XYZ file of C-alpha atoms in Angstrom:
373
model
C -35.395 -36.162 1.744
C -31.830 -33.649 2.259
C -30.143 -35.827 0.543
C -32.444 -35.276 -2.556
C -32.197 -32.019 -1.798
C -28.421 -32.156 -2.380
C -28.267 -33.864 -5.454
C -30.614 -31.538 -6.949
C -28.475 -28.958 -5.944
C -25.537 -30.558 -6.652
C -26.922 -31.037 -10.284
C -28.029 -27.328 -10.447
C -24.346 -25.978 -9.740
C -23.035 -28.783 -12.211
C -24.710 -27.765 -15.194
C -22.352 -26.135 -17.540
C -23.548 -27.585 -20.787
C -26.463 -25.404 -22.323
C -29.120 -26.608 -25.403
C -26.924 -25.716 -28.286
C -23.733 -24.529 -27.404
C -21.278 -25.361 -25.129
C -19.487 -22.467 -23.106
C -15.596 -22.285 -22.791
C -14.198 -19.906 -20.638
C -10.978 -18.105 -21.318
C -8.044 -16.062 -19.155
C -5.403 -14.141 -20.397
C -3.086 -11.150 -19.646
C -4.456 -9.254 -21.793
C -2.932 -6.330 -20.571
C 0.151 -5.627 -18.376
C 3.445 -6.387 -18.106
C 2.882 -9.968 -20.493
C 0.143 -8.561 -22.431
C 2.770 -9.605 -25.395
C 1.639 -12.815 -24.473
C -1.624 -12.930 -23.674
C -2.670 -10.340 -25.832
C -2.202 -12.453 -29.092
C -3.810 -15.484 -27.060
C -7.214 -13.571 -26.361
C -6.933 -12.443 -30.808
C -6.273 -16.531 -31.536
C -8.975 -17.635 -29.487
C -11.892 -15.152 -30.602
C -10.842 -15.762 -33.890
C -11.297 -19.828 -34.091
C -14.123 -19.481 -32.558
C -15.527 -17.698 -35.240
C -14.262 -19.758 -37.420
C -15.491 -23.196 -36.005
C -18.983 -21.545 -35.274
C -19.502 -20.410 -39.100
C -18.587 -24.162 -39.804
C -21.504 -25.524 -37.605
C -19.766 -25.802 -34.181
C -18.511 -29.241 -32.522
C -20.931 -31.465 -32.513
C -23.671 -28.882 -33.681
C -23.097 -27.135 -30.389
C -22.433 -23.583 -30.634
C -19.340 -22.517 -28.716
C -19.538 -19.395 -26.556
C -15.887 -17.882 -25.422
C -16.173 -16.077 -21.920
C -12.973 -14.737 -21.811
C -11.573 -12.462 -18.407
C -8.273 -10.701 -18.461
C -5.977 -11.149 -15.337
C -3.502 -8.787 -16.315
C -0.796 -11.348 -15.377
C -2.137 -10.984 -11.701
C -2.366 -14.094 -9.893
C -4.977 -12.925 -7.733
C -7.631 -11.660 -10.848
C -6.653 -15.021 -12.326
C -8.469 -17.165 -9.015
C -10.860 -14.643 -8.925
C -11.992 -14.909 -12.956
C -11.660 -18.885 -12.350
C -14.442 -19.029 -10.049
C -16.634 -16.314 -11.701
C -16.488 -18.776 -14.748
C -16.969 -21.317 -13.091
C -19.804 -20.395 -10.650
C -21.392 -17.595 -12.249
C -20.562 -18.397 -15.965
C -21.214 -22.040 -15.497
C -18.164 -23.291 -17.942
C -17.582 -26.432 -19.088
C -13.998 -25.636 -19.834
C -11.462 -22.725 -19.754
C -8.182 -22.175 -21.531
C -5.715 -20.569 -20.258
C -4.174 -18.522 -17.521
C -1.118 -17.032 -19.882
C 1.264 -16.972 -17.305
C 2.602 -19.410 -15.221
C 1.874 -18.098 -11.330
C -1.659 -17.657 -12.610
C -1.590 -21.454 -13.758
C -0.398 -22.594 -10.608
C -2.433 -20.210 -8.781
C -5.997 -21.697 -10.023
C -4.230 -25.378 -10.534
C -6.317 -26.386 -7.531
C -8.926 -24.936 -8.534
C -9.816 -26.663 -11.455
C -9.711 -29.811 -9.308
C -11.791 -28.755 -6.492
C -14.953 -27.572 -9.232
C -13.344 -30.590 -11.431
C -14.070 -28.053 -14.684
C -10.789 -28.965 -16.732
C -8.095 -25.926 -17.442
C -6.341 -26.079 -20.245
C -2.787 -23.762 -19.620
C -0.869 -21.842 -21.962
C 1.497 -21.730 -19.967
C 5.235 -23.433 -19.755
C 6.251 -24.670 -16.709
C 6.742 -28.448 -16.454
C 5.333 -27.218 -12.527
C 1.889 -26.696 -14.245
C 1.175 -30.994 -14.677
C 3.265 -32.410 -12.609
C 2.598 -33.598 -10.566
C -0.173 -34.884 -12.915
C -3.705 -33.489 -12.245
C -6.677 -35.269 -13.429
C -8.532 -31.883 -14.433
C -5.252 -29.675 -15.923
C -3.017 -30.049 -19.072
C -0.910 -27.081 -20.942
C 0.188 -26.339 -24.145
C 3.519 -24.884 -24.485
C 6.573 -26.696 -24.490
C 8.014 -27.192 -20.837
C 10.957 -24.965 -19.177
C 12.435 -28.041 -18.896
C 12.947 -29.079 -22.404
C 13.685 -25.562 -23.188
C 16.876 -26.073 -20.718
C 17.901 -29.201 -22.329
C 17.540 -27.681 -26.038
C 20.025 -24.489 -24.754
C 22.754 -26.974 -23.119
C 22.528 -28.736 -25.970
C 23.017 -26.502 -28.415
C 26.395 -24.551 -25.717
C 28.162 -28.500 -25.778
C 27.592 -28.458 -30.167
C 29.035 -25.129 -30.024
C 32.397 -26.182 -27.475
C 30.430 -23.821 -24.332
C 30.847 -25.597 -21.019
C 30.019 -22.552 -18.723
C 26.490 -21.028 -18.217
C 25.519 -18.014 -16.081
C 22.065 -17.635 -15.115
C 20.289 -14.350 -14.578
C 16.328 -15.364 -14.101
C 12.798 -13.763 -12.942
C 11.355 -13.626 -9.463
C 8.145 -14.945 -10.583
C 6.348 -17.976 -11.228
C 7.597 -18.184 -15.096
C 11.093 -17.558 -13.634
C 11.454 -19.752 -10.414
C 10.813 -23.134 -12.502
C 13.378 -22.113 -15.581
C 15.630 -21.093 -12.663
C 15.234 -25.355 -11.624
C 14.700 -26.988 -14.742
C 18.608 -25.124 -15.474
C 20.064 -26.179 -12.157
C 18.810 -29.477 -12.843
C 19.347 -29.974 -16.917
C 22.693 -28.260 -16.436
C 23.901 -31.112 -14.228
C 22.860 -33.479 -16.588
C 24.012 -31.759 -19.756
C 27.740 -31.364 -17.839
C 27.759 -27.465 -18.416
C 28.539 -25.509 -15.032
C 27.082 -23.114 -13.891
C 29.366 -20.095 -12.402
C 27.381 -17.896 -11.656
C 23.359 -17.017 -10.495
C 21.713 -14.173 -10.658
C 17.861 -12.573 -10.333
C 15.621 -10.020 -11.123
C 12.521 -8.560 -10.621
C 9.277 -7.766 -13.473
C 9.603 -3.925 -13.286
C 13.343 -3.688 -12.344
C 14.235 -1.001 -14.625
C 18.408 -1.639 -14.598
C 20.170 -5.323 -14.313
C 23.647 -3.777 -15.003
C 25.018 -4.692 -11.549
C 23.741 -7.967 -12.145
C 25.232 -8.462 -15.029
C 28.566 -7.021 -14.015
C 28.667 -9.851 -11.586
C 28.182 -12.327 -14.440
C 30.815 -10.939 -16.903
C 33.542 -11.013 -13.537
C 32.771 -14.866 -13.739
C 33.968 -15.204 -17.000
C 30.734 -17.656 -18.011
C 30.648 -18.607 -21.710
C 27.176 -17.711 -22.099
C 24.795 -16.162 -20.625
C 21.288 -17.431 -20.074
C 18.094 -15.004 -19.320
C 14.516 -16.006 -17.874
C 11.850 -13.961 -18.290
C 8.881 -12.710 -19.927
C 7.483 -9.400 -20.648
C 9.957 -6.172 -21.024
C 12.807 -6.889 -18.262
C 14.069 -9.381 -20.930
C 15.031 -6.299 -23.640
C 15.806 -4.584 -21.060
C 18.604 -7.033 -19.634
C 19.867 -7.401 -23.688
C 20.544 -3.734 -23.598
C 22.787 -3.927 -20.843
C 24.518 -6.981 -21.632
C 25.328 -5.309 -24.531
C 26.531 -2.164 -22.976
C 29.112 -4.591 -21.440
C 29.614 -5.858 -23.848
C 28.713 -9.400 -22.865
C 28.396 -12.263 -26.103
C 26.535 -15.575 -26.265
C 23.319 -14.091 -24.500
C 20.643 -16.867 -24.415
C 16.898 -16.198 -23.460
C 13.786 -18.680 -22.551
C 11.185 -19.469 -25.032
C 9.320 -16.721 -22.425
C 10.589 -14.095 -25.353
C 9.689 -15.421 -28.329
C 7.670 -13.192 -30.363
C 8.371 -9.819 -32.295
C 7.640 -7.280 -29.286
C 10.640 -8.926 -27.504
C 12.648 -7.369 -30.819
C 10.585 -4.289 -30.988
C 11.537 -3.276 -27.390
C 14.979 -4.435 -27.374
C 15.638 -3.240 -30.739
C 19.070 -3.719 -31.982
C 20.480 -5.159 -28.681
C 18.482 -8.136 -29.698
C 20.976 -9.270 -32.618
C 23.008 -12.153 -31.848
C 20.837 -13.295 -28.996
C 19.352 -17.044 -29.276
C 16.671 -19.150 -27.925
C 14.878 -22.412 -28.152
C 11.723 -22.016 -29.610
C 8.719 -23.726 -31.344
C 8.828 -23.710 -35.057
C 5.769 -21.085 -35.460
C 7.881 -17.834 -35.705
C 10.242 -19.275 -38.206
C 7.843 -21.355 -40.872
C 8.491 -19.618 -44.028
C 11.710 -20.569 -43.248
C 11.280 -23.496 -42.989
C 11.336 -26.458 -45.808
C 8.051 -27.533 -47.931
C 9.379 -31.319 -46.567
C 8.711 -30.106 -43.075
C 5.609 -31.636 -41.592
C 4.370 -29.240 -39.352
C 4.722 -26.249 -42.088
C 1.552 -26.853 -42.791
C -0.406 -25.954 -40.284
C 1.902 -23.060 -39.180
C 1.799 -21.351 -42.256
C -2.401 -22.013 -42.558
C -2.247 -20.405 -38.956
C 0.593 -17.758 -39.949
C -2.399 -16.606 -43.123
C -4.903 -16.456 -41.023
C -4.075 -14.581 -38.379
C -1.733 -11.642 -39.864
C -4.419 -11.561 -42.548
C -7.157 -10.474 -39.756
C -5.156 -8.556 -37.584
C -2.613 -7.295 -39.590
C 0.236 -8.121 -36.763
C 2.509 -10.452 -36.900
C 2.070 -14.243 -35.751
C 3.267 -15.221 -32.547
C 4.057 -18.990 -30.126
C 1.583 -17.113 -27.470
C -1.074 -17.286 -29.502
C -0.086 -20.548 -30.701
C -0.192 -21.862 -27.308
C -4.119 -20.879 -27.348
C -4.838 -22.004 -30.556
C -3.375 -25.470 -29.352
C -5.640 -24.990 -26.250
C -8.341 -24.566 -28.595
C -7.720 -27.061 -30.996
C -6.982 -29.913 -28.240
C -10.539 -28.729 -26.808
C -12.551 -29.546 -29.862
C -10.826 -33.017 -30.551
C -11.515 -33.871 -26.907
C -15.166 -32.515 -27.332
C -16.287 -33.872 -30.868
C -15.330 -37.411 -28.989
C -17.175 -36.498 -25.159
C -19.524 -33.986 -25.620
C -20.916 -32.477 -22.378
C -19.805 -34.981 -20.776
C -17.036 -33.986 -18.184
C -15.085 -36.933 -16.701
C -15.279 -38.540 -20.756
C -13.584 -35.466 -21.461
C -10.441 -35.259 -19.822
C -10.682 -39.378 -20.555
C -10.244 -38.119 -23.876
C -8.098 -35.264 -24.013
C -5.728 -37.696 -21.919
C -5.970 -40.681 -25.331
C -5.107 -37.451 -28.061
C -1.855 -38.773 -30.113
C -0.349 -36.915 -32.946
C -2.098 -34.261 -33.187
C 0.098 -31.364 -34.887
C -0.203 -28.048 -33.217
C 2.057 -24.881 -33.664
C 4.127 -25.860 -30.344
C 4.661 -29.319 -32.213
C 3.076 -33.370 -31.673
C 1.010 -33.948 -29.314
C 1.091 -37.496 -27.789
C -1.299 -36.738 -24.437
C -1.086 -39.998 -21.779
C -2.766 -40.276 -18.222
C 0.557 -39.533 -16.991
C 1.886 -37.032 -19.442
C -0.372 -33.609 -19.417
C 1.870 -31.680 -21.879
C 2.213 -34.643 -24.670
C 5.444 -32.645 -26.020
C 8.738 -33.635 -26.531
C 11.940 -31.911 -26.499
C 11.935 -31.521 -30.343
C 9.177 -29.517 -30.287
C 12.367 -26.994 -29.877
C 14.648 -25.792 -32.025
C 16.573 -23.208 -31.767
C 16.764 -19.498 -33.506
C 18.518 -16.706 -33.665
C 17.540 -13.033 -33.836
C 19.460 -11.132 -36.948
C 18.207 -7.544 -38.341
C 15.304 -7.875 -36.184
C 14.168 -10.908 -37.857
C 13.930 -14.751 -36.082
C 16.179 -17.319 -38.100
C 17.103 -20.614 -37.526
C 20.325 -20.999 -35.495
C 23.166 -23.023 -37.004
């Protein structure tokens, strides 16, 4: 009898599909320092859910989106993930927005056997591989590789790094240090800053004294814009940023100091400057047109991460239906999906599925992103 009751309880807890609908959880930093990442993610998810439901849903199931604002806070992400699974009975979760929040809920996805498709960049989210955890953005390892290869092409051999003291910054710093070794770049200065710091002149002054060929800042939110302004005041040349600032919001915050900054980014932010023969241009331009037409604001790479997460969910659910084990197997088997970040080719060992060619180098000129030369 005890065994029968245990089985019944498990079945009651594990039921996450309702007749004619599939419940999809979402964790985005809609407010707080990372809101310019998370807000477009939420808008994108809502837009896509409305489009899919208007077209009949997925396999006839309407998608019910249950979304919570993490504010970029790791404890809030943990609490809301548990709520999504135990009270809202979602089938899968897209997000969180930030690396720190994604790493905070990674083990919970495994514990509750709930698929998670993160919208954060760090390779640590999917390394080592967890059966239930996937992510859509290009990884920090590929971003560092792209920057260093570009530097070498311009004859730059010495770099200084300035990284944020958060999950994104810590794993980014690791990627920079390892990437520099692989590409033969010398790190001549290694400084850090806090998310809420208001002035990085002290760190940048030490960096300038070390005489680097280039300075690489790795962070998200308002702080990198302060770095840009401080660097300009100090006359620092060749400032690079990470893909964490691939948004018009960064340019708005940094103002004229953003001009000349180069960074690795997906093709979305320069979609209309791509050649018509570019295989990604059709999907990028459609998303850009739909998003900007509906919300009257510029599309960003971060909304694109939610776009990719939702469509990966859709593709897998079409094959699996409401069977979690079949779903994660279908997700790990997706090949050749052209999303906003690049072409996804998932495997059992690679739960990101992107390669370094998903990045291109862009440069900010006159307040706009342009393809870097």
